[in-house]
Coordinates of C-alpha atoms and ligand atoms in Angstrom, one line a residue:
M384 CA 54.5 33.5 40.9
R385 CA 53.3 37.1 40.8
I386 CA 55.3 40.2 41.3
I387 CA 53.8 43.6 41.4
L388 CA 55.3 46.3 39.2
I389 CA 55.5 49.7 40.7
D390 CA 57.8 51.2 38.1
E391 CA 54.9 53.2 36.7
L392 CA 54.4 55.1 40.0
P393 CA 53.8 58.6 38.7
H394 CA 55.7 60.3 41.6
M395 CA 58.7 58.0 41.4
H396 CA 61.7 58.7 39.2
R397 CA 64.7 56.5 38.6
R398 CA 67.0 59.2 39.8
E399 CA 65.6 58.8 43.3
T400 CA 67.1 55.4 43.6
S401 CA 70.4 56.1 45.2
G402 CA 68.9 58.5 47.7
F403 CA 66.3 55.9 48.4
C404 CA 68.9 53.3 49.2
K405 CA 70.5 55.5 51.8
F406 CA 67.1 56.1 53.1
V407 CA 66.4 52.3 53.3
L408 CA 69.5 51.6 55.1
A409 CA 69.1 54.5 57.5
S410 CA 65.5 53.7 58.3
A411 CA 66.2 50.1 58.5
V412 CA 68.7 50.7 61.2
L413 CA 66.5 53.1 63.0
C414 CA 63.1 51.7 62.5
I415 CA 63.2 47.9 62.2
L416 CA 61.8 46.8 65.5
P417 CA 62.9 46.7 69.0
S418 CA 66.3 45.2 68.9
L419 CA 67.4 43.0 71.7
A420 CA 66.8 44.7 75.0
A421 CA 70.3 45.2 76.0
G422 CA 70.4 44.0 79.5
K423 CA 73.3 44.6 81.9
E424 CA 76.0 42.0 81.5
P425 CA 76.3 40.2 84.8
T426 CA 79.7 40.7 86.4
A427 CA 79.6 39.9 90.1
P428 CA 81.8 37.1 91.0
G429 CA 81.2 34.9 94.1
R430 CA 77.9 33.5 95.1
I431 CA 75.4 33.3 92.4
T432 CA 71.8 33.7 93.5
W433 CA 68.3 33.8 92.0
D434 CA 67.7 37.3 93.4
E435 CA 71.0 38.8 92.3
D436 CA 71.6 37.1 89.0
I437 CA 69.4 34.4 87.7
A438 CA 66.0 36.1 87.9
A439 CA 67.3 38.7 85.4
V440 CA 68.6 36.0 83.1
M441 CA 65.1 34.3 83.2
Q442 CA 63.5 37.6 82.6
R443 CA 65.6 38.4 79.6
H444 CA 65.5 35.1 77.9
C445 CA 62.9 32.7 79.2
I446 CA 59.7 34.1 80.7
D447 CA 58.2 35.4 77.4
C448 CA 57.2 31.8 77.0
H449 CA 57.8 30.2 80.4
R450 CA 54.9 31.8 82.3
P451 CA 51.3 30.8 82.8
G452 CA 49.2 31.1 79.6
Q453 CA 52.1 31.0 77.2
A454 CA 53.5 28.2 75.1
A455 CA 56.1 26.6 77.3
P456 CA 55.2 23.6 79.5
F457 CA 56.3 25.2 82.9
S458 CA 56.7 28.7 84.4
L459 CA 60.0 30.1 85.3
L460 CA 58.7 33.2 87.2
R461 CA 59.4 31.8 90.7
H462 CA 62.6 30.7 92.3
R463 CA 61.3 27.4 93.3
D464 CA 60.0 26.6 89.7
A465 CA 63.5 27.2 88.3
A466 CA 65.5 25.8 91.2
R467 CA 63.9 22.3 91.2
R468 CA 64.9 21.9 87.5
A469 CA 68.1 23.9 87.5
D470 CA 70.2 21.2 85.9
F471 CA 67.5 20.6 83.3
L472 CA 67.6 24.4 82.4
V473 CA 71.3 24.3 82.0
Q474 CA 71.2 21.3 79.8
A475 CA 68.5 22.8 77.6
V476 CA 70.6 26.0 77.1
E477 CA 73.9 24.1 76.7
S478 CA 72.4 21.9 74.0
G479 CA 71.1 24.9 72.1
H480 CA 67.5 23.7 72.5
M481 CA 66.6 26.8 74.6
P482 CA 65.9 29.6 74.1
P483 CA 64.6 28.5 70.7
W484 CA 66.6 30.2 68.0
L485 CA 67.8 28.4 65.0
P486 CA 70.4 30.6 63.2
E487 CA 74.0 30.6 64.3
A488 CA 75.5 34.0 65.2
G489 CA 76.9 35.3 62.0
E490 CA 78.0 38.3 60.0
H491 CA 74.5 39.5 59.5
A492 CA 72.4 40.0 62.7
F493 CA 68.7 39.3 62.7
V494 CA 65.9 41.2 64.5
G495 CA 65.0 39.6 67.8
E496 CA 67.8 37.1 68.1
R497 CA 67.5 34.9 71.2
R498 CA 70.8 33.9 72.6
L499 CA 72.4 33.9 76.1
S500 CA 75.8 35.4 76.3
P501 CA 78.6 33.0 77.4
A502 CA 78.7 34.9 80.7
E503 CA 75.0 34.4 81.3
L504 CA 75.3 30.7 80.6
E505 CA 78.2 30.5 83.0
L506 CA 76.1 32.1 85.8
L507 CA 73.3 29.7 85.2
R508 CA 75.8 26.8 85.3
E509 CA 77.4 27.9 88.5
W510 CA 74.0 28.6 90.1
A511 CA 72.8 25.1 89.4
E512 CA 76.1 23.5 90.6
T513 CA 75.9 25.4 93.9
G514 CA 72.4 24.2 94.8
A515 CA 70.4 27.0 93.0
P516 CA 70.2 29.3 96.1
S517 CA 67.5 31.9 96.3
G518 CA 69.4 34.9 97.8
D519 CA 68.9 37.7 100.3
K520 CA 65.4 38.6 99.3
G521 CA 64.2 35.0 99.7
G522 CA 63.8 34.2 96.0
E523 CA 61.4 36.9 94.9
A524 CA 59.1 36.0 92.0
L525 CA 59.5 37.9 88.8
P526 CA 56.6 40.2 88.0
V527 CA 54.4 39.0 85.2
P528 CA 55.3 41.3 82.2
E529 CA 52.7 43.9 81.5
V530 CA 51.3 43.9 78.1
A531 CA 50.5 47.5 77.1
S532 CA 47.9 46.5 74.5
E533 CA 46.6 43.2 73.2
W534 CA 48.3 44.1 69.9
I535 CA 52.1 44.7 70.2
L536 CA 52.1 47.0 67.2
G537 CA 49.0 48.9 68.3
E538 CA 45.5 48.7 66.9
P539 CA 45.5 47.1 63.4
D540 CA 43.7 48.6 60.5
I541 CA 41.7 45.4 60.2
V542 CA 41.4 42.3 62.3
L543 CA 40.7 39.0 60.5
E544 CA 39.4 36.3 62.8
M545 CA 38.8 32.6 62.1
E546 CA 35.2 32.3 61.3
E547 CA 34.6 29.6 63.9
A548 CA 36.6 27.9 66.7
F549 CA 38.6 25.0 65.4
E550 CA 38.3 22.0 67.7
I551 CA 41.7 20.5 68.3
P552 CA 41.4 16.9 69.3
A553 CA 43.3 15.5 72.2
A554 CA 45.0 13.1 69.7
N555 CA 48.7 12.6 70.3
R556 CA 49.7 13.9 66.9
D557 CA 50.4 17.3 65.4
I558 CA 47.8 18.9 63.2
Y559 CA 48.5 21.1 60.2
R560 CA 45.5 23.1 59.1
A561 CA 44.8 26.1 56.9
F562 CA 41.9 28.5 57.2
V563 CA 40.6 31.1 54.8
L564 CA 40.1 34.1 57.0
P565 CA 37.0 36.2 56.3
F566 CA 38.3 39.3 54.6
D567 CA 36.3 42.0 53.1
A568 CA 38.3 44.9 51.7
R569 CA 35.3 47.2 52.2
Q570 CA 35.8 47.0 55.9
L571 CA 39.2 48.6 55.6
P572 CA 39.3 52.3 56.5
H573 CA 38.9 54.1 53.2
G574 CA 41.7 56.6 53.9
A575 CA 44.1 53.7 54.9
V576 CA 43.4 51.9 51.6
A577 CA 43.9 55.1 49.6
A578 CA 47.3 55.7 51.3
A579 CA 48.5 52.2 50.9
R580 CA 47.2 51.4 47.4
I581 CA 49.8 50.4 44.8
P582 CA 48.7 52.8 42.0
G583 CA 46.9 51.2 39.1
S584 CA 46.4 47.9 40.9
D585 CA 44.0 46.2 43.3
F586 CA 46.8 45.6 45.7
V587 CA 47.7 47.5 48.9
G588 CA 50.9 47.5 50.8
V589 CA 51.0 45.8 54.2
A590 CA 53.7 47.1 56.5
A591 CA 53.2 44.4 59.2
A592 CA 50.8 41.6 60.1
E593 CA 50.4 40.5 63.7
V594 CA 49.2 37.1 64.7
R595 CA 47.2 36.6 68.0
P596 CA 46.8 32.9 68.6
G597 CA 43.4 32.0 70.1
N598 CA 45.1 29.3 72.1
R599 CA 48.7 30.0 73.1
T600 CA 49.5 26.5 74.3
A601 CA 48.3 24.7 71.2
V602 CA 49.3 27.0 68.3
H603 CA 52.9 26.1 67.6
H604 CA 53.5 28.0 64.4
A605 CA 51.5 29.9 61.8
L606 CA 52.2 31.4 58.4
V607 CA 50.0 34.0 56.8
F608 CA 49.7 34.0 53.0
V609 CA 47.6 35.8 50.3
D610 CA 45.8 33.6 47.8
S611 CA 44.8 35.2 44.5
T612 CA 43.9 31.9 42.9
G613 CA 40.8 30.8 44.8
K614 CA 42.4 27.4 45.4
A615 CA 42.4 27.7 49.2
R616 CA 38.6 28.2 49.2
K617 CA 38.2 25.1 47.1
L618 CA 40.3 23.0 49.4
A619 CA 38.3 24.3 52.4
D620 CA 35.0 23.5 50.6
A621 CA 36.2 20.0 49.9
D622 CA 37.1 19.3 53.5
P623 CA 34.1 18.2 55.7
D624 CA 35.5 20.1 58.7
Y625 CA 36.4 23.8 59.2
G626 CA 39.5 24.7 57.2
Y627 CA 41.6 22.1 55.3
E628 CA 44.3 19.7 56.3
R629 CA 47.7 20.5 54.8
F630 CA 51.3 19.9 55.7
G631 CA 54.4 21.6 54.1
D632 CA 52.9 24.2 51.7
P633 CA 49.6 25.9 51.9
G634 CA 48.3 24.2 48.7
F635 CA 48.5 27.2 46.4
E636 CA 51.1 29.5 44.9
P637 CA 50.9 32.5 47.2
S638 CA 50.7 36.0 45.8
G639 CA 51.9 37.4 49.1
F640 CA 53.5 36.3 52.3
L641 CA 52.4 38.5 55.3
A642 CA 53.7 37.0 58.5
A643 CA 55.3 34.1 60.4
Y644 CA 54.4 33.3 64.0
T645 CA 56.1 31.1 66.6
P646 CA 55.6 31.3 70.3
G647 CA 57.4 34.3 71.8
S648 CA 58.2 35.8 68.4
S649 CA 57.6 39.6 68.1
P650 CA 55.8 40.8 65.0
K651 CA 58.1 42.4 62.5
Q652 CA 57.6 45.5 60.5
W653 CA 59.2 46.7 57.3
P654 CA 61.0 50.0 57.1
P655 CA 58.7 52.9 56.0
G656 CA 57.9 52.8 52.3
I657 CA 58.5 49.0 52.0
A658 CA 55.6 46.6 52.1
D659 CA 54.2 43.1 51.5
T660 CA 51.3 43.0 49.0
L661 CA 47.7 42.2 49.7
D662 CA 45.3 41.5 46.9
L663 CA 42.1 43.4 47.8
N664 CA 40.1 40.8 45.9
G665 CA 42.1 37.8 47.2
D666 CA 41.9 35.7 50.3
V667 CA 44.1 35.8 53.4
V668 CA 44.9 32.3 54.5
I669 CA 46.5 31.2 57.8
H670 CA 48.3 27.9 57.9
I671 CA 48.6 26.7 61.5
H672 CA 50.6 24.0 63.1
Y673 CA 48.8 22.7 66.3
S674 CA 50.7 20.6 68.8
P675 CA 48.7 18.4 71.1
T676 CA 48.3 19.4 74.7
G677 CA 46.9 16.0 75.9
K678 CA 43.3 17.4 76.1
P679 CA 40.8 18.7 73.6
E680 CA 41.3 22.4 72.9
T681 CA 39.8 25.0 70.7
D682 CA 41.4 27.8 68.8
R683 CA 40.2 30.9 67.1
T684 CA 43.3 32.8 66.0
R685 CA 43.2 36.4 64.7
V686 CA 45.5 38.3 62.3
G687 CA 45.8 42.1 62.5
L688 CA 46.9 43.9 59.4
H689 CA 48.7 47.2 59.4
L690 CA 48.6 48.9 56.0
S691 CA 51.5 50.9 54.9
R692 CA 51.2 54.5 56.2
E693 CA 53.5 55.9 53.6
P694 CA 53.3 55.7 49.9
V695 CA 54.6 52.3 48.9
R696 CA 57.9 52.8 47.2
R697 CA 59.0 49.2 47.1
V698 CA 57.1 45.9 47.5
T699 CA 59.0 42.9 48.6
A700 CA 59.8 40.6 45.7
P701 CA 60.4 36.9 46.4
I702 CA 63.5 35.0 45.4
R703 CA 63.0 31.3 45.9
L704 CA 65.7 28.7 46.0
G705 CA 64.7 25.1 46.1
T706 CA 64.8 21.8 44.5
F707 CA 62.3 19.1 43.7
D708 CA 65.0 16.6 43.2
I709 CA 65.0 15.1 46.7
E710 CA 65.5 11.4 47.0
I711 CA 66.8 10.4 50.4
P712 CA 67.8 6.8 51.0
P713 CA 66.9 5.3 54.3
G714 CA 69.8 5.4 56.9
K715 CA 71.6 8.2 55.2
T716 CA 72.8 10.7 57.8
H717 CA 74.0 13.6 55.5
H718 CA 72.0 13.8 52.4
R719 CA 72.9 17.0 50.6
V720 CA 70.9 18.9 48.0
T721 CA 71.7 22.4 46.7
D722 CA 70.4 25.1 44.5
R723 CA 71.9 28.3 43.0
F724 CA 70.4 31.4 41.6
R725 CA 72.4 34.1 39.8
L726 CA 71.0 37.6 40.6
P727 CA 70.1 39.4 37.4
A728 CA 69.9 42.7 39.2
D729 CA 71.2 44.6 42.3
V730 CA 69.0 43.9 45.3
F731 CA 68.7 44.4 49.0
V732 CA 67.8 41.3 50.9
L733 CA 65.5 42.1 53.8
A734 CA 64.6 38.7 55.2
V735 CA 65.1 35.0 54.7
T736 CA 62.7 32.1 55.4
P737 CA 64.1 28.5 55.2
H738 CA 61.8 25.5 55.0
M739 CA 62.3 21.7 55.3
H740 CA 60.4 19.0 57.1
Y741 CA 61.4 16.5 59.8
L742 CA 64.5 15.1 58.2
G743 CA 66.1 18.5 57.9
R744 CA 69.4 18.7 59.7
S745 CA 71.0 22.0 58.5
V746 CA 70.5 24.7 55.9
R747 CA 73.0 27.3 54.7
V748 CA 72.5 30.2 52.4
R749 CA 75.6 31.9 50.9
A750 CA 76.1 34.8 48.6
L751 CA 79.1 34.4 46.2
P752 CA 80.0 37.7 44.6
R753 CA 81.1 37.8 41.0
E754 CA 84.7 38.9 41.3
G755 CA 86.9 37.1 43.8
R756 CA 85.5 38.9 46.8
D757 CA 84.7 37.0 49.9
S758 CA 81.5 35.0 50.0
S759 CA 79.1 36.0 52.7
L760 CA 77.0 33.7 54.8
L761 CA 73.4 35.0 54.8
L762 CA 71.9 32.2 57.0
D763 CA 73.5 29.3 58.8
I764 CA 71.2 26.9 60.7
Q765 CA 73.1 23.9 62.0
R766 CA 70.3 22.4 64.1
W767 CA 67.1 22.6 62.0
N768 CA 63.9 22.2 64.0
F769 CA 60.7 22.0 62.1
N770 CA 58.8 23.4 65.2
W771 CA 60.6 26.7 65.2
Q772 CA 60.4 27.9 61.7
D773 CA 60.5 31.7 61.2
R774 CA 61.0 34.5 58.8
Y775 CA 64.3 36.1 59.8
H776 CA 64.5 39.8 59.2
F777 CA 68.0 41.3 58.8
V778 CA 68.7 44.2 61.2
E779 CA 70.4 45.8 58.2
P780 CA 69.3 44.9 54.7
V781 CA 72.0 43.0 52.8
F782 CA 73.1 44.5 49.5
L783 CA 73.9 42.0 46.8
A784 CA 75.1 43.1 43.4
A785 CA 73.9 41.8 40.0
G786 CA 75.9 38.7 39.1
T787 CA 76.1 37.5 42.7
V788 CA 75.2 33.8 43.0
I789 CA 73.0 32.9 45.9
E790 CA 73.6 29.3 46.9
A791 CA 71.6 27.2 49.3
E792 CA 72.5 23.9 50.8
W793 CA 70.2 21.7 52.7
I794 CA 71.3 18.6 54.6
F795 CA 68.9 15.8 55.6
D796 CA 69.3 13.0 58.2
N797 CA 67.2 10.0 57.3
S798 CA 68.7 7.7 59.9
A799 CA 67.1 6.2 63.0
N800 CA 69.3 8.6 65.1
N801 CA 67.2 11.5 64.0
P802 CA 64.6 11.7 66.8
A803 CA 62.2 13.7 64.5
N804 CA 62.3 11.0 61.7
P805 CA 58.6 10.2 61.1
H806 CA 59.5 6.7 59.8
D807 CA 60.4 3.9 62.1
P808 CA 62.4 2.1 60.6
P809 CA 63.6 4.8 58.1
R810 CA 62.4 4.5 54.6
H811 CA 63.1 6.2 51.2
V812 CA 61.8 9.8 51.3
S813 CA 61.1 12.0 48.2
F814 CA 60.0 15.6 47.6
G815 CA 56.3 16.3 48.5
P816 CA 54.0 18.3 50.7
N817 CA 53.1 15.7 53.3
S818 CA 54.8 15.3 56.6
S819 CA 56.2 12.0 55.4
D820 CA 57.8 13.8 52.4
E821 CA 60.5 16.4 52.3
M822 CA 61.0 19.9 51.0
A823 CA 64.1 22.1 50.5
E824 CA 63.3 25.7 50.2
V825 CA 64.6 29.2 51.0
H826 CA 62.6 32.3 50.4
L827 CA 64.3 35.6 50.3
D828 CA 62.3 38.9 50.6
C829 CA 64.1 41.3 48.4
I830 CA 63.8 44.8 46.9
P831 CA 65.6 45.6 43.7
L832 CA 67.7 48.7 43.8
D833 CA 66.3 49.8 40.4
L834 CA 62.5 49.9 40.1
G835 CA 62.8 48.7 36.5
D836 CA 64.3 45.4 37.7
Y837 CA 61.1 43.9 39.1
P838 CA 60.2 42.2 35.8
V839 CA 63.8 41.2 35.3
L840 CA 63.8 39.4 38.7
S841 CA 60.5 37.7 38.2
E842 CA 61.4 36.5 34.7
S843 CA 64.7 35.1 36.1
M844 CA 62.8 33.3 38.9
E845 CA 60.3 31.8 36.4
D846 CA 63.2 30.5 34.3
A847 CA 64.8 29.0 37.3
M848 CA 61.6 27.3 38.2
R849 CA 61.3 25.9 34.7
D850 CA 64.9 24.6 34.9
A851 CA 64.2 22.9 38.2
V852 CA 61.3 21.0 36.6
R853 CA 63.3 20.3 33.5
R854 CA 66.0 18.6 35.6
L855 CA 63.6 16.1 37.0
T856 CA 63.3 12.6 35.5
P857 CA 60.0 11.9 33.7
A858 CA 59.0 9.6 36.6
Q859 CA 59.6 12.4 39.1
R860 CA 57.7 14.9 37.0
K861 CA 54.8 12.6 36.9
R862 CA 54.9 11.8 40.6
Y863 CA 55.0 15.5 41.6
G864 CA 52.3 16.5 39.3
F865 CA 54.3 18.6 36.8
E866 CA 52.7 17.0 33.8
Ligands
LIG1676 C1 60.1 31.5 72.5 C2 59.6 30.7 73.6 C3 60.5 30.2 74.6 C4 61.6 30.8 75.2 C5 62.1 32.2 75.0 C6 62.2 29.8 76.0 N1 61.5 28.6 76.0 FE1 61.9 26.9 76.9 N2 60.4 25.9 76.0 C7 59.5 26.6 75.1 C8 58.5 25.6 74.6 C9 57.4 25.8 73.7 C10 58.9 24.3 75.2 C11 58.3 23.0 75.0 C12 58.6 22.4 73.6 C13 60.0 22.2 73.3 O1 60.7 21.5 74.2 O2 60.5 22.6 72.3 C14 60.1 24.6 76.0 C15 60.8 23.7 76.7 C16 61.8 23.9 77.6 C17 62.5 22.9 78.4 C18 62.2 21.4 78.4 C19 63.0 20.8 77.3 C20 62.7 19.3 77.1 O3 63.7 18.7 76.6 O4 61.6 18.9 77.4 C21 63.4 23.5 79.2 C22 64.4 22.9 80.2 C23 63.4 25.0 78.8 N3 62.4 25.1 77.9 C24 64.2 25.9 79.3 C25 64.2 27.2 78.9 C26 65.1 28.2 79.4 C27 66.1 28.0 80.5 C28 64.9 29.4 78.7 C29 65.6 30.7 78.8 C30 67.0 30.6 78.8 C31 63.8 29.1 77.7 N4 63.4 27.8 77.9 C32 63.3 30.0 76.8 C33 59.5 27.9 74.7 C34 60.4 28.8 75.1

């Protein structure tokens, strides 16, 4: 694990810290991304029609994905497309399957939450029950949303494109593949590098990374990492085809995490002065999950990087919770594993990324303050779905004081009742990177309040990692390659 120290920045001084915090909070509230477009709450009682009520609900919550060329299997732009499956739409929303959004509503809001209000769901229900009428305008189709630019965040500083098109077979199975993107730091605009450089290092600050899938139907999710170890290249060289096959993790310990993409997700940006790190001598690696469409497809995905425009004042530091001690007996419906980490320093938590595979059922992350104050729920996912993994950015960074214990709890369902269970009949599942194995991880992107605390955090993380390995049995250590 690698954490960049910026405590030697010549222009920074410890005393700036508290001012900076106010700045972080203020700018986070003001600048972190387009929050939910606040649509008008529907009120009209009486007859519910497409024209008057339902088109607006579809527009707000569904057509980002349910329109031609996007990831969802059918369009919801037209009255007749929605009306003929009205009950199915209600069912998908009632069950929580749609719109796809894993975290429960909680005390800390996330950027870009997708959720219907109870009133909107009620409208949809009533509309379906009364025969899904079109309305006075005859069921006008919604306009296809205009896309101002190909890149939502504007023209990136550099676009990294897959070197060749990957041929996705028609095979009826999901494919997990990683690609080293051609990246040459010399192609970055010189001024942009100078502005974003972390002094005294070969790293630059990345304020945002935007993923443009080459094939919107087949690309189901993608994660963008930085590899400073050269391992990804070796894995790619060893694979006869373009890229390398890999499930679970990317196959190396990333020195940076730049973006997560799922269909319909908007790219997220850090507040000014905060950045992820990119090693100018490293590789940018994209790990893509392709879902089959029933016919052969090709994909050439691109990643646009936006370097930090402001001097980098804080880089995101990872806090990882996780356990390798995962042994799930077949048939068990609630197999619980946990991990805890005591914060050695005051931090702001900016984002949280959970990870499990197909047996995952729920994941919860709690902050337990030191002195009898109430615990706070940072993340609560009750219906885990491997297909909709994301990095969740808090609308307001969450402050946690030194001494706070962060506790994560993952629950797995290894019964035949779990429709995602890759084994039929269920069998014993252990920790590992393959789709048939499991993982239990939570990654928090933090910034320490005090610049001097970067090494304190990273040392604590390394200790926690060593402890996690120490807790394994010799047989487990051997099996997972820790010896
Ligand atoms: C972020 C993208 C996205 C949004 C927003 C979205 N959908 Fe979907 N929807 C999908 C994808 C992808 C699938 C197919 C894969 C799946 O079922 O998970 C799907 C599938 C469905 C299905 C079929 C489910 C099944 O069991 O086969 C229904 C019904 C549906 N969506 C309704 C809706 C409705 C209604 C809304 C708005 C309230 C909505 N969706 C919003 C992406 C989206």
